[in-house]
């Protein structure tokens, strides 16, 4: 079973690389951003609350997202070879909760892959996507806050996985294929 985390700043390519990884390794893709956006588009109570945070580029509360992720893990299709977490964990409290919830299910994470991309490139990718994505958080003001929140709340998660000996950093600059090749090299050593 391959349970992994794809990690990195907003716009680093988590969603893009997840698609390729899912195809090759037959994993279940669990993107907390996608889960929240689907709550928003279904206009659920959760969605109404989440939208207020997402629009500003702030993180939704830990307890809320941990509950959402737990449900998603328990509802995953049993035929997949594992899970790929995209956008979770985003705080150390989420990382602690994740390791605990997996342990309770006889599962564990194998590796966290951190995609390193220059700030300038992140902003230009997100602004470009914002021209067509319809995402309420793909505008310059919100992007700047997302990047600040990433540094202050999310980067500490790296240290948590370094201490578990599960942390791998990858150069996230270059073409989508180049980056995917780097990821498969890391995964080849984990599986
Ligand atoms: P989330 O949906 O997770 O967004 P994000 O982390 O800000 O990242 P993105 O989805 O924008 O980027 P990505 O890394 O997936 O890159 P992508 O492949 O799309 O979260 C959104 C919000 O939800 C958060 O701000 C928060 O409010 C809330 N939230 C979610 N999870 C949460 C949690 N755990 N706790 C609390 N709150 C949470 O690529 C970006 C663009 O670049 C695309 O257009 C793509 O085509 C392009 N691109 C990709 N790779 C390349 C390349 N190599 N070269 C050129 N362009 C490329
Ligand atoms: Mg994404």
Short mmCIF file of N, CA and C in Angstrom, two decimals, residues 2-168:
data_model
loop_
_atom_site.label_atom_id
_atom_site.label_comp_id
_atom_site.label_asym_id
_atom_site.label_seq_id
_atom_site.Cartn_x
_atom_site.Cartn_y
_atom_site.Cartn_z
N UNK A 2 0.58 2.18 -0.88
CA UNK A 2 1.36 3.41 -0.96
C UNK A 2 0.49 4.59 -0.53
N UNK A 3 0.72 5.05 0.69
CA UNK A 3 0.01 6.24 1.16
C UNK A 3 1.01 7.39 1.20
N UNK A 4 0.74 8.43 0.44
CA UNK A 4 1.72 9.50 0.33
C UNK A 4 1.08 10.88 0.41
N UNK A 5 1.93 11.86 0.66
CA UNK A 5 1.48 13.25 0.73
C UNK A 5 2.20 14.03 -0.37
N UNK A 6 1.44 14.77 -1.16
CA UNK A 6 2.06 15.69 -2.11
C UNK A 6 1.89 17.08 -1.50
N UNK A 7 3.02 17.77 -1.39
CA UNK A 7 3.08 18.94 -0.51
C UNK A 7 3.72 20.11 -1.24
N UNK A 8 3.43 21.31 -0.79
CA UNK A 8 4.11 22.49 -1.33
C UNK A 8 3.17 23.68 -1.39
N UNK A 9 3.74 24.81 -1.75
CA UNK A 9 3.03 26.09 -1.74
C UNK A 9 1.87 26.10 -2.74
N UNK A 10 0.94 27.03 -2.58
CA UNK A 10 -0.14 27.20 -3.56
C UNK A 10 0.44 27.37 -4.96
N UNK A 11 -0.03 26.57 -5.89
CA UNK A 11 0.42 26.69 -7.28
C UNK A 11 1.66 25.87 -7.61
N UNK A 12 2.17 25.09 -6.66
CA UNK A 12 3.42 24.36 -6.91
C UNK A 12 3.20 23.16 -7.84
N UNK A 13 1.93 22.76 -8.04
CA UNK A 13 1.66 21.64 -8.95
C UNK A 13 1.15 20.38 -8.25
N UNK A 14 0.62 20.53 -7.06
CA UNK A 14 0.12 19.36 -6.32
C UNK A 14 -0.98 18.65 -7.09
N UNK A 15 -1.97 19.42 -7.56
CA UNK A 15 -3.10 18.82 -8.27
C UNK A 15 -2.66 18.22 -9.60
N UNK A 16 -1.81 18.94 -10.31
CA UNK A 16 -1.34 18.49 -11.63
C UNK A 16 -0.58 17.17 -11.50
N UNK A 17 0.35 17.11 -10.55
CA UNK A 17 1.16 15.90 -10.40
C UNK A 17 0.32 14.77 -9.81
N UNK A 18 -0.66 15.11 -8.96
CA UNK A 18 -1.52 14.06 -8.38
C UNK A 18 -2.20 13.25 -9.48
N UNK A 19 -2.68 13.93 -10.50
CA UNK A 19 -3.38 13.23 -11.59
C UNK A 19 -2.47 12.17 -12.21
N UNK A 20 -1.22 12.56 -12.47
CA UNK A 20 -0.28 11.63 -13.12
C UNK A 20 0.08 10.48 -12.17
N UNK A 21 0.25 10.81 -10.89
CA UNK A 21 0.61 9.78 -9.90
C UNK A 21 -0.54 8.78 -9.74
N UNK A 22 -1.76 9.30 -9.68
CA UNK A 22 -2.95 8.44 -9.53
C UNK A 22 -3.04 7.45 -10.69
N UNK A 23 -2.79 7.94 -11.91
CA UNK A 23 -2.86 7.06 -13.09
C UNK A 23 -1.81 5.96 -13.02
N UNK A 24 -0.59 6.33 -12.65
CA UNK A 24 0.49 5.34 -12.66
C UNK A 24 0.40 4.36 -11.49
N UNK A 25 0.05 4.86 -10.31
CA UNK A 25 0.14 4.00 -9.12
C UNK A 25 -1.24 3.53 -8.61
N UNK A 26 -2.31 3.96 -9.29
CA UNK A 26 -3.68 3.55 -8.91
C UNK A 26 -4.01 3.91 -7.46
N UNK A 27 -3.79 5.16 -7.14
CA UNK A 27 -4.08 5.65 -5.79
C UNK A 27 -5.41 6.41 -5.79
N UNK A 28 -5.96 6.62 -4.60
CA UNK A 28 -7.14 7.48 -4.47
C UNK A 28 -6.66 8.89 -4.15
N UNK A 29 -7.10 9.83 -4.96
CA UNK A 29 -6.68 11.23 -4.77
C UNK A 29 -7.61 11.91 -3.76
N UNK A 30 -7.04 12.37 -2.66
CA UNK A 30 -7.84 13.10 -1.67
C UNK A 30 -7.30 14.52 -1.56
N UNK A 31 -7.98 15.45 -2.24
CA UNK A 31 -7.58 16.86 -2.20
C UNK A 31 -8.57 17.60 -1.31
N UNK A 32 -8.07 18.14 -0.19
CA UNK A 32 -9.00 18.83 0.72
C UNK A 32 -9.55 20.10 0.06
N UNK A 33 -8.75 20.75 -0.79
CA UNK A 33 -9.26 21.92 -1.52
C UNK A 33 -10.43 21.53 -2.41
N UNK A 34 -10.29 20.41 -3.15
CA UNK A 34 -11.38 19.94 -4.02
C UNK A 34 -12.61 19.56 -3.18
N UNK A 35 -12.38 18.91 -2.04
CA UNK A 35 -13.51 18.51 -1.19
C UNK A 35 -14.27 19.75 -0.70
N UNK A 36 -13.50 20.78 -0.32
CA UNK A 36 -14.15 22.01 0.15
C UNK A 36 -14.89 22.72 -0.98
N UNK A 37 -14.25 22.77 -2.17
CA UNK A 37 -14.92 23.44 -3.30
C UNK A 37 -16.19 22.70 -3.68
N UNK A 38 -16.22 21.38 -3.49
CA UNK A 38 -17.45 20.68 -3.83
C UNK A 38 -18.55 20.96 -2.79
N UNK A 39 -18.14 21.15 -1.53
CA UNK A 39 -19.13 21.58 -0.50
C UNK A 39 -19.68 22.96 -0.86
N UNK A 40 -18.79 23.84 -1.34
CA UNK A 40 -19.24 25.20 -1.70
C UNK A 40 -20.22 25.14 -2.86
N UNK A 41 -19.89 24.34 -3.88
CA UNK A 41 -20.78 24.36 -5.05
C UNK A 41 -22.10 23.66 -4.74
N UNK A 42 -22.13 22.75 -3.75
CA UNK A 42 -23.41 22.14 -3.35
C UNK A 42 -24.14 22.99 -2.32
N UNK A 43 -23.49 24.12 -1.95
CA UNK A 43 -24.12 25.06 -1.04
C UNK A 43 -24.50 24.44 0.31
N UNK A 44 -23.65 23.55 0.80
CA UNK A 44 -23.91 22.92 2.10
C UNK A 44 -23.53 23.91 3.21
N UNK A 45 -23.92 23.55 4.44
CA UNK A 45 -23.59 24.39 5.59
C UNK A 45 -22.07 24.53 5.72
N UNK A 46 -21.38 23.39 5.56
CA UNK A 46 -19.91 23.39 5.60
C UNK A 46 -19.33 24.31 4.53
N UNK A 47 -19.91 24.21 3.34
CA UNK A 47 -19.44 25.00 2.21
C UNK A 47 -19.57 26.49 2.47
N UNK A 48 -20.67 26.88 3.07
CA UNK A 48 -20.91 28.31 3.35
C UNK A 48 -19.84 28.82 4.32
N UNK A 49 -19.52 28.00 5.32
CA UNK A 49 -18.48 28.41 6.29
C UNK A 49 -17.11 28.44 5.60
N UNK A 50 -16.81 27.37 4.85
CA UNK A 50 -15.48 27.25 4.23
C UNK A 50 -15.20 28.40 3.26
N UNK A 51 -16.21 28.81 2.53
CA UNK A 51 -16.01 29.83 1.50
C UNK A 51 -15.45 31.13 2.09
N UNK A 52 -15.87 31.44 3.31
CA UNK A 52 -15.39 32.68 3.94
C UNK A 52 -13.88 32.64 4.14
N UNK A 53 -13.37 31.48 4.50
CA UNK A 53 -11.92 31.33 4.72
C UNK A 53 -11.18 31.31 3.37
N UNK A 54 -11.70 30.49 2.46
CA UNK A 54 -10.99 30.28 1.18
C UNK A 54 -10.88 31.58 0.39
N UNK A 55 -11.96 32.35 0.37
CA UNK A 55 -11.96 33.61 -0.40
C UNK A 55 -10.86 34.54 0.08
N UNK A 56 -10.56 34.49 1.37
CA UNK A 56 -9.50 35.38 1.91
C UNK A 56 -8.14 34.72 1.83
N UNK A 57 -8.10 33.44 1.53
CA UNK A 57 -6.81 32.73 1.49
C UNK A 57 -6.36 32.24 2.85
N UNK A 58 -7.30 32.18 3.80
CA UNK A 58 -6.98 31.65 5.13
C UNK A 58 -7.33 30.17 5.21
N UNK A 59 -6.76 29.49 6.20
CA UNK A 59 -7.06 28.07 6.37
C UNK A 59 -8.38 27.90 7.10
N UNK A 60 -9.16 26.92 6.71
CA UNK A 60 -10.36 26.58 7.48
C UNK A 60 -9.89 25.93 8.78
N UNK A 61 -10.72 25.94 9.84
CA UNK A 61 -10.27 25.42 11.13
C UNK A 61 -9.87 23.93 11.05
N UNK A 62 -8.83 23.60 11.83
CA UNK A 62 -8.31 22.23 11.83
C UNK A 62 -9.40 21.18 12.07
N UNK A 63 -10.23 21.40 13.12
CA UNK A 63 -11.22 20.36 13.49
C UNK A 63 -12.14 20.07 12.30
N UNK A 64 -12.49 21.12 11.57
CA UNK A 64 -13.43 20.97 10.46
C UNK A 64 -12.80 20.13 9.34
N UNK A 65 -11.57 20.46 8.99
CA UNK A 65 -10.95 19.77 7.85
C UNK A 65 -10.54 18.35 8.23
N UNK A 66 -10.18 18.15 9.49
CA UNK A 66 -9.80 16.80 9.93
C UNK A 66 -11.02 15.86 9.82
N UNK A 67 -12.19 16.36 10.22
CA UNK A 67 -13.42 15.55 10.11
C UNK A 67 -13.73 15.22 8.65
N UNK A 68 -13.57 16.21 7.78
CA UNK A 68 -13.84 16.01 6.35
C UNK A 68 -12.90 14.94 5.79
N UNK A 69 -11.63 15.04 6.16
CA UNK A 69 -10.65 14.09 5.63
C UNK A 69 -10.92 12.68 6.15
N UNK A 70 -11.26 12.57 7.43
CA UNK A 70 -11.56 11.25 8.00
C UNK A 70 -12.65 10.56 7.19
N UNK A 71 -13.71 11.31 6.92
CA UNK A 71 -14.83 10.74 6.14
C UNK A 71 -14.35 10.30 4.77
N UNK A 72 -13.54 11.13 4.14
CA UNK A 72 -13.07 10.81 2.79
C UNK A 72 -12.20 9.56 2.81
N UNK A 73 -11.38 9.40 3.82
CA UNK A 73 -10.53 8.20 3.91
C UNK A 73 -11.43 6.97 4.09
N UNK A 74 -12.43 7.09 4.96
CA UNK A 74 -13.29 5.93 5.22
C UNK A 74 -14.18 5.59 4.02
N UNK A 75 -14.41 6.55 3.16
CA UNK A 75 -15.26 6.29 1.99
C UNK A 75 -14.47 6.00 0.72
N UNK A 76 -13.15 5.83 0.85
CA UNK A 76 -12.34 5.62 -0.37
C UNK A 76 -12.68 4.26 -0.96
N UNK A 77 -12.50 4.12 -2.27
CA UNK A 77 -12.77 2.83 -2.89
C UNK A 77 -11.75 1.80 -2.42
N UNK A 78 -12.17 0.58 -2.08
CA UNK A 78 -11.19 -0.35 -1.50
C UNK A 78 -10.26 -0.97 -2.54
N UNK A 79 -10.52 -0.70 -3.81
CA UNK A 79 -9.65 -1.32 -4.82
C UNK A 79 -8.35 -0.54 -5.06
N UNK A 80 -8.24 0.68 -4.53
CA UNK A 80 -7.04 1.45 -4.85
C UNK A 80 -5.84 0.94 -4.05
N UNK A 81 -4.65 1.30 -4.54
CA UNK A 81 -3.40 0.82 -3.90
C UNK A 81 -2.94 1.71 -2.76
N UNK A 82 -3.75 2.72 -2.42
CA UNK A 82 -3.35 3.63 -1.36
C UNK A 82 -3.95 5.00 -1.62
N UNK A 83 -3.50 5.98 -0.84
CA UNK A 83 -4.06 7.32 -1.00
C UNK A 83 -2.95 8.34 -1.27
N UNK A 84 -3.31 9.36 -2.02
CA UNK A 84 -2.41 10.51 -2.17
C UNK A 84 -3.13 11.73 -1.60
N UNK A 85 -2.54 12.31 -0.58
CA UNK A 85 -3.13 13.46 0.08
C UNK A 85 -2.57 14.73 -0.55
N UNK A 86 -3.45 15.59 -0.98
CA UNK A 86 -3.08 16.83 -1.68
C UNK A 86 -3.73 17.99 -0.92
N UNK A 87 -2.91 18.82 -0.30
CA UNK A 87 -3.45 19.97 0.45
C UNK A 87 -3.71 19.64 1.91
N UNK A 88 -3.29 18.49 2.34
CA UNK A 88 -3.44 18.04 3.74
C UNK A 88 -2.26 17.15 4.06
N UNK A 89 -1.60 17.29 5.19
CA UNK A 89 -1.83 18.24 6.27
C UNK A 89 -1.21 19.61 5.96
N UNK A 90 -1.83 20.63 6.51
CA UNK A 90 -1.41 22.01 6.28
C UNK A 90 -1.01 22.71 7.56
N UNK A 91 -1.13 22.01 8.68
CA UNK A 91 -0.65 22.52 9.97
C UNK A 91 -0.07 21.31 10.70
N UNK A 92 0.75 21.59 11.71
CA UNK A 92 1.31 20.48 12.48
C UNK A 92 0.19 19.72 13.19
N UNK A 93 -0.83 20.43 13.67
CA UNK A 93 -1.96 19.75 14.32
C UNK A 93 -2.64 18.77 13.34
N UNK A 94 -2.75 19.15 12.09
CA UNK A 94 -3.33 18.25 11.08
C UNK A 94 -2.42 17.05 10.85
N UNK A 95 -1.12 17.28 10.87
CA UNK A 95 -0.16 16.17 10.65
C UNK A 95 -0.28 15.15 11.79
N UNK A 96 -0.36 15.66 13.00
CA UNK A 96 -0.50 14.77 14.17
C UNK A 96 -1.80 13.97 14.04
N UNK A 97 -2.88 14.66 13.69
CA UNK A 97 -4.19 13.99 13.56
C UNK A 97 -4.15 12.95 12.44
N UNK A 98 -3.47 13.28 11.36
CA UNK A 98 -3.40 12.36 10.22
C UNK A 98 -2.69 11.06 10.63
N UNK A 99 -1.53 11.21 11.23
CA UNK A 99 -0.76 10.01 11.59
C UNK A 99 -1.57 9.14 12.56
N UNK A 100 -2.29 9.79 13.47
CA UNK A 100 -3.12 9.07 14.43
C UNK A 100 -4.29 8.36 13.74
N UNK A 101 -4.95 9.08 12.83
CA UNK A 101 -6.13 8.45 12.18
C UNK A 101 -5.70 7.30 11.28
N UNK A 102 -4.53 7.40 10.67
CA UNK A 102 -4.06 6.30 9.82
C UNK A 102 -3.67 5.10 10.67
N UNK A 103 -2.99 5.39 11.77
CA UNK A 103 -2.58 4.30 12.68
C UNK A 103 -3.81 3.51 13.14
N UNK A 104 -4.88 4.22 13.47
CA UNK A 104 -6.12 3.56 13.92
C UNK A 104 -6.75 2.71 12.83
N UNK A 105 -6.33 2.93 11.59
CA UNK A 105 -6.88 2.16 10.47
C UNK A 105 -5.84 1.20 9.89
N UNK A 106 -4.79 0.92 10.67
CA UNK A 106 -3.70 0.05 10.21
C UNK A 106 -3.07 0.55 8.92
N UNK A 107 -2.96 1.85 8.82
CA UNK A 107 -2.33 2.45 7.63
C UNK A 107 -1.21 3.37 8.14
N UNK A 108 -0.32 3.79 7.21
CA UNK A 108 0.62 4.85 7.60
C UNK A 108 1.15 5.52 6.34
N UNK A 109 1.63 6.75 6.52
CA UNK A 109 2.19 7.46 5.36
C UNK A 109 3.59 6.89 5.08
N UNK A 110 3.94 6.88 3.80
CA UNK A 110 5.25 6.37 3.40
C UNK A 110 6.20 7.55 3.17
N UNK A 111 5.69 8.58 2.52
CA UNK A 111 6.57 9.69 2.16
C UNK A 111 5.77 10.98 1.97
N UNK A 112 6.42 12.10 2.26
CA UNK A 112 5.87 13.41 1.91
C UNK A 112 6.80 13.99 0.86
N UNK A 113 6.25 14.32 -0.30
CA UNK A 113 7.04 14.90 -1.38
C UNK A 113 6.72 16.40 -1.46
N UNK A 114 7.76 17.20 -1.23
CA UNK A 114 7.62 18.66 -1.17
C UNK A 114 8.13 19.26 -2.48
N UNK A 115 7.23 19.86 -3.24
CA UNK A 115 7.60 20.46 -4.53
C UNK A 115 8.08 21.90 -4.32
N UNK A 116 9.34 22.14 -4.62
CA UNK A 116 9.90 23.48 -4.44
C UNK A 116 9.79 24.31 -5.71
N UNK A 117 9.08 25.43 -5.61
CA UNK A 117 8.89 26.32 -6.77
C UNK A 117 9.14 27.76 -6.32
N UNK A 118 9.83 28.55 -7.16
CA UNK A 118 10.08 29.97 -6.83
C UNK A 118 8.77 30.73 -6.66
N UNK A 119 8.81 31.70 -5.75
CA UNK A 119 7.62 32.51 -5.51
C UNK A 119 7.07 33.20 -6.75
N UNK A 120 8.00 33.72 -7.55
CA UNK A 120 7.61 34.45 -8.75
C UNK A 120 6.83 33.51 -9.69
N UNK A 121 7.33 32.29 -9.84
CA UNK A 121 6.67 31.29 -10.70
C UNK A 121 5.31 30.88 -10.11
N UNK A 122 5.23 30.74 -8.80
CA UNK A 122 3.95 30.38 -8.17
C UNK A 122 2.89 31.43 -8.50
N UNK A 123 3.28 32.70 -8.32
CA UNK A 123 2.31 33.78 -8.54
C UNK A 123 1.90 33.81 -10.01
N UNK A 124 2.87 33.64 -10.91
CA UNK A 124 2.49 33.74 -12.32
C UNK A 124 1.61 32.55 -12.73
N UNK A 125 1.88 31.34 -12.20
CA UNK A 125 1.00 30.19 -12.52
C UNK A 125 -0.43 30.44 -12.02
N UNK A 126 -0.54 30.97 -10.79
CA UNK A 126 -1.88 31.13 -10.21
C UNK A 126 -2.65 32.26 -10.88
N UNK A 127 -1.93 33.35 -11.24
CA UNK A 127 -2.63 34.45 -11.93
C UNK A 127 -3.11 33.99 -13.29
N UNK A 128 -2.27 33.20 -13.96
CA UNK A 128 -2.64 32.69 -15.28
C UNK A 128 -3.86 31.78 -15.16
N UNK A 129 -3.83 30.87 -14.18
CA UNK A 129 -4.99 30.00 -13.98
C UNK A 129 -6.23 30.81 -13.63
N UNK A 130 -6.04 31.89 -12.84
CA UNK A 130 -7.16 32.73 -12.41
C UNK A 130 -7.93 33.34 -13.56
N UNK A 131 -7.27 33.45 -14.73
CA UNK A 131 -7.99 34.03 -15.89
C UNK A 131 -9.15 33.14 -16.31
N UNK A 132 -9.06 31.84 -16.03
CA UNK A 132 -10.12 30.92 -16.48
C UNK A 132 -10.69 30.01 -15.39
N UNK A 133 -10.02 29.91 -14.23
CA UNK A 133 -10.41 28.87 -13.26
C UNK A 133 -11.73 29.14 -12.56
N UNK A 134 -12.08 30.41 -12.42
CA UNK A 134 -13.27 30.74 -11.63
C UNK A 134 -13.03 30.54 -10.14
N UNK A 135 -11.79 30.22 -9.72
CA UNK A 135 -11.53 30.03 -8.29
C UNK A 135 -11.48 31.38 -7.59
N UNK A 136 -12.23 31.48 -6.48
CA UNK A 136 -12.35 32.77 -5.79
C UNK A 136 -11.04 33.19 -5.14
N UNK A 137 -10.04 32.26 -5.08
CA UNK A 137 -8.78 32.61 -4.41
C UNK A 137 -7.63 32.83 -5.39
N UNK A 138 -7.90 32.81 -6.70
CA UNK A 138 -6.84 33.04 -7.70
C UNK A 138 -6.76 34.50 -8.12
N UNK A 139 -6.67 35.42 -7.17
CA UNK A 139 -6.44 36.83 -7.50
C UNK A 139 -5.26 37.30 -6.65
N UNK A 140 -4.58 38.36 -7.10
CA UNK A 140 -3.28 38.71 -6.51
C UNK A 140 -3.34 38.90 -4.99
N UNK A 141 -4.36 39.60 -4.52
CA UNK A 141 -4.43 39.89 -3.08
C UNK A 141 -4.54 38.58 -2.28
N UNK A 142 -5.42 37.70 -2.72
CA UNK A 142 -5.60 36.42 -2.00
C UNK A 142 -4.39 35.51 -2.16
N UNK A 143 -3.79 35.52 -3.35
CA UNK A 143 -2.60 34.69 -3.58
C UNK A 143 -1.50 35.09 -2.59
N UNK A 144 -1.32 36.40 -2.41
CA UNK A 144 -0.26 36.87 -1.49
C UNK A 144 -0.53 36.35 -0.07
N UNK A 145 -1.78 36.40 0.34
CA UNK A 145 -2.10 35.89 1.69
C UNK A 145 -1.92 34.38 1.76
N UNK A 146 -2.31 33.66 0.70
CA UNK A 146 -2.13 32.19 0.70
C UNK A 146 -0.65 31.86 0.89
N UNK A 147 0.21 32.63 0.21
CA UNK A 147 1.66 32.35 0.32
C UNK A 147 2.17 32.66 1.73
N UNK A 148 1.64 33.72 2.34
CA UNK A 148 2.06 34.05 3.71
C UNK A 148 1.59 32.99 4.70
N UNK A 149 0.34 32.56 4.53
CA UNK A 149 -0.21 31.52 5.42
C UNK A 149 0.58 30.22 5.24
N UNK A 150 0.99 29.96 4.01
CA UNK A 150 1.79 28.75 3.75
C UNK A 150 3.09 28.80 4.58
N UNK A 151 3.79 29.94 4.52
CA UNK A 151 5.06 30.06 5.25
C UNK A 151 4.82 29.93 6.76
N UNK A 152 3.81 30.64 7.28
CA UNK A 152 3.68 30.65 8.74
C UNK A 152 3.05 29.38 9.29
N UNK A 153 2.04 28.82 8.62
CA UNK A 153 1.31 27.69 9.22
C UNK A 153 1.69 26.33 8.65
N UNK A 154 2.11 26.30 7.38
CA UNK A 154 2.25 25.01 6.70
C UNK A 154 3.69 24.52 6.62
N UNK A 155 4.64 25.43 6.42
CA UNK A 155 6.05 25.00 6.32
C UNK A 155 6.50 24.18 7.55
N UNK A 156 6.03 24.49 8.77
CA UNK A 156 6.45 23.66 9.91
C UNK A 156 6.12 22.17 9.77
N UNK A 157 5.19 21.84 8.89
CA UNK A 157 4.86 20.42 8.66
C UNK A 157 6.08 19.67 8.10
N UNK A 158 6.95 20.38 7.36
CA UNK A 158 8.15 19.74 6.78
C UNK A 158 9.00 19.14 7.88
N UNK A 159 9.23 19.93 8.91
CA UNK A 159 10.06 19.51 10.01
C UNK A 159 9.47 18.26 10.69
N UNK A 160 8.16 18.25 10.82
CA UNK A 160 7.46 17.10 11.43
C UNK A 160 7.78 15.82 10.65
N UNK A 161 7.74 15.90 9.31
CA UNK A 161 8.01 14.69 8.50
C UNK A 161 9.51 14.41 8.37
N UNK A 162 10.33 15.46 8.49
CA UNK A 162 11.79 15.23 8.53
C UNK A 162 12.12 14.38 9.76
N UNK A 163 11.47 14.71 10.88
CA UNK A 163 11.73 13.95 12.10
C UNK A 163 11.25 12.50 12.00
N UNK A 164 10.27 12.26 11.15
CA UNK A 164 9.79 10.88 10.94
C UNK A 164 10.60 10.17 9.85
N UNK A 165 11.57 10.92 9.26
CA UNK A 165 12.38 10.37 8.17
C UNK A 165 11.57 10.04 6.91
N UNK A 166 10.53 10.83 6.67
CA UNK A 166 9.66 10.57 5.52
C UNK A 166 9.63 11.75 4.56
N UNK A 167 10.53 12.70 4.73
CA UNK A 167 10.48 13.94 3.96
C UNK A 167 11.40 13.89 2.75
N UNK A 168 10.85 14.22 1.56
CA UNK A 168 11.68 14.32 0.35
C UNK A 168 11.34 15.62 -0.37
#
